[in-house]
Amino acid sequence: MAIIGIDLGTTNTLACVFRKGQAELIPNELGVYKTSSAVSVLEDGAVLVGAAARERLITHPERTAASFKRHMGTGRVLSLGERRMEPEELSALVLRQIKADAERYLGERVEEAVISVPAYFNDTQRWATKLAAQLAGLRVQRLINEPSAAALCYRQQTGGGSCKLMVVDFGGGTLDVSIVECFENIIEITGIAGDVQLGGDDIDRAIVDRFCAHCQLERLDPAERATLFRQAEAAKIALTSRPAAMLALQSGGQSHSLVLTRPLLREICAPVFQRVRAVLRRAVQEDAGGIDDVVLVGGSSHMPVFSDFLEELLGRRPTLAARPDEIVALGVGLCAGIKERREELRELVMTDVCPFSLGVATWNDVRDQNPHMAVLIPRGTMLPASHSGSFRTLHDNQRALRFQIYQGEGYYVSENLELGEIEVPVPPGPAGKHAAEVTFTYDIDGLLHVEVCGSGGDRRERLLLNDKLQLDEEELAQAVARLEEVRLAARGTGEDRLLVERAAALFAQAPARWRDEIAAALNGYRMLLDDGDLIALEKARREMRARLDSWEAAIFADPWEEETDV
Ligand code: ADP
Ligand code: MG
């Protein structure tokens, strides 16, 4: 049984397997590698995952969710029509689709996976990812940091030699920066920094805000907002290969438009880039002496304004990795191969570090109001790591020692993320007589395990942090059963579904003069789908694809295309 590697992205999810001596991406039902991380609930209650669901952001925004990776581990509940789902469940549905596609492609059952997470994911977000996989019926063999996976693949692509790299992964929802040292077959991650709420989505939002300010639009309905977001993203992507693009929206009976140029995009991106700068500064402070190359991966790193910005900041031109959108997935595939102990990868060794410091709250004395962090595992410690600390009672006859566990870099615990707390009883006695020992173990996946031992010696307790995210067997079985009731939309119809949703979304966005034509084509196509003559359907499918392509090209035409092609 194969172990598959999964890059569970904010925007796109990809799967990869190690076969015939190399990492091989797994195409989905539509024959493409990227599956949109989008979920939509159909009117009959079935759930649609992928590109067709993404189209429904435009036509059914209230039944559709995307970018939910941003909310992993927050406990936030999202409403999709009559269903209410947590981000872990939505991610589980994406993973279930990926699992099904992989099983079909490989012709065998898939139950084990290596999954990548942003290096800067905290403990809660990592547990949430692990839970999502379990809900999808996958055992997680390893969580690997996304930039580490990218580094692993980059290393394979570029061949041996020793070097020091800065890998910058700028995707849809997260920015991750890692410092990587390569020596022979050893890949060592020596520093990481990041921001898990910063990516292409924020650039799209900034463009939308600028559009609204420019056109003095104060209120947009959900469908108009979704349309505008789509246009903002399309214009941003167009600017990667052209100097200008146009956004246009019909709202309140009026047409509004904005011309986006590279200088304007750069201006709009300024606040986002300020935050990128803060992350890079942290990475450089960690350890950046003697960097040989800055390697860019992730969808947003295609943007020329981004490379220009980095070049100005770092004083060197960064290198856009080959296959920047797939490199993380390919790296996760290699990692899956390492897990399977494949001969070809036997010599490859990779070490990683923890992104945050971990500690417990401590008080200097009884009058101390504001506890600070006693750090047990400092950030940047190589994984796996296990450190202990001993803490004494503060009061006479104190009956128990309570440990509050935090993750973060603030001096005061109030500035850090609380992960949980645990108490152990101690025998009565004067202040300071009794103590308890607490042991933190950070495993290879960056997940924390905690153990405490009171000075009685016999009481040892293991703490489950994030207990909402760590289910015992019975709870897990219930959660899986609950999710299994959710029916994935009928398979084998993926492309038809996508064509229908694309046409519907296009209809919603198109100026009035196009609509009749689109509606006629959509109706005709839907009738054929019900009819089921296979040959006619295949012909219609091809035709519909071509018509949609040409409508999209015409409707979102770039007024400068002619000039800029010269
Ligand atoms: P994630 O790993 O977060 O799922 P990806 O690495 O797939 O994300 O990147 C998705 C982001 O990249 C989106 O915000 C998308 O708009 C942006 N993107 C993709 N291609 C381009 C391009 N050619 N130019 C600019 N931005 C792009
Ligand atoms: Mg990514």
Tab-separated table of C-alpha atoms in Angstrom, residues 36 39 42 60 66 70 80 115 167 196 201 238 266 293 336 339-340 355 379 402 421 433 477 492 494 507 514:
chain	number	residue	atom	x	y	z
A	36	SER	CA	-8.886	23.786	-5.616
A	39	VAL	CA	-16.033	23.002	-0.927
A	42	LEU	CA	-25.246	21.360	-3.566
A	60	HIS	CA	-23.556	30.317	-4.556
A	66	ALA	CA	-12.554	28.427	0.332
A	70	ARG	CA	-6.663	29.991	7.473
A	80	LEU	CA	-22.587	26.258	3.905
A	115	ILE	CA	1.103	15.974	4.807
A	167	VAL	CA	13.529	29.297	0.695
A	196	VAL	CA	0.322	32.191	8.557
A	201	ASP	CA	-5.564	36.347	-0.755
A	238	ALA	CA	-2.436	38.835	-15.750
A	266	ARG	CA	3.136	47.663	-6.260
A	293	ASP	CA	20.704	31.696	-3.143
A	336	ALA	CA	6.656	9.797	1.442
A	339	LYS	CA	8.993	7.046	4.863
A	340	GLU	CA	8.592	3.971	2.679
A	355	PRO	CA	9.241	27.387	14.924
A	379	ARG	CA	12.631	28.188	19.085
A	402	ARG	CA	-0.275	24.080	38.202
A	421	GLU	CA	-2.675	23.586	31.649
A	433	LYS	CA	10.101	22.521	49.710
A	477	ALA	CA	-15.072	6.887	15.063
A	492	GLY	CA	-17.248	10.349	-12.983
A	494	GLY	CA	-16.238	15.885	-12.677
A	507	PHE	CA	-23.234	33.981	-16.823
A	514	TRP	CA	-23.503	37.938	-23.600
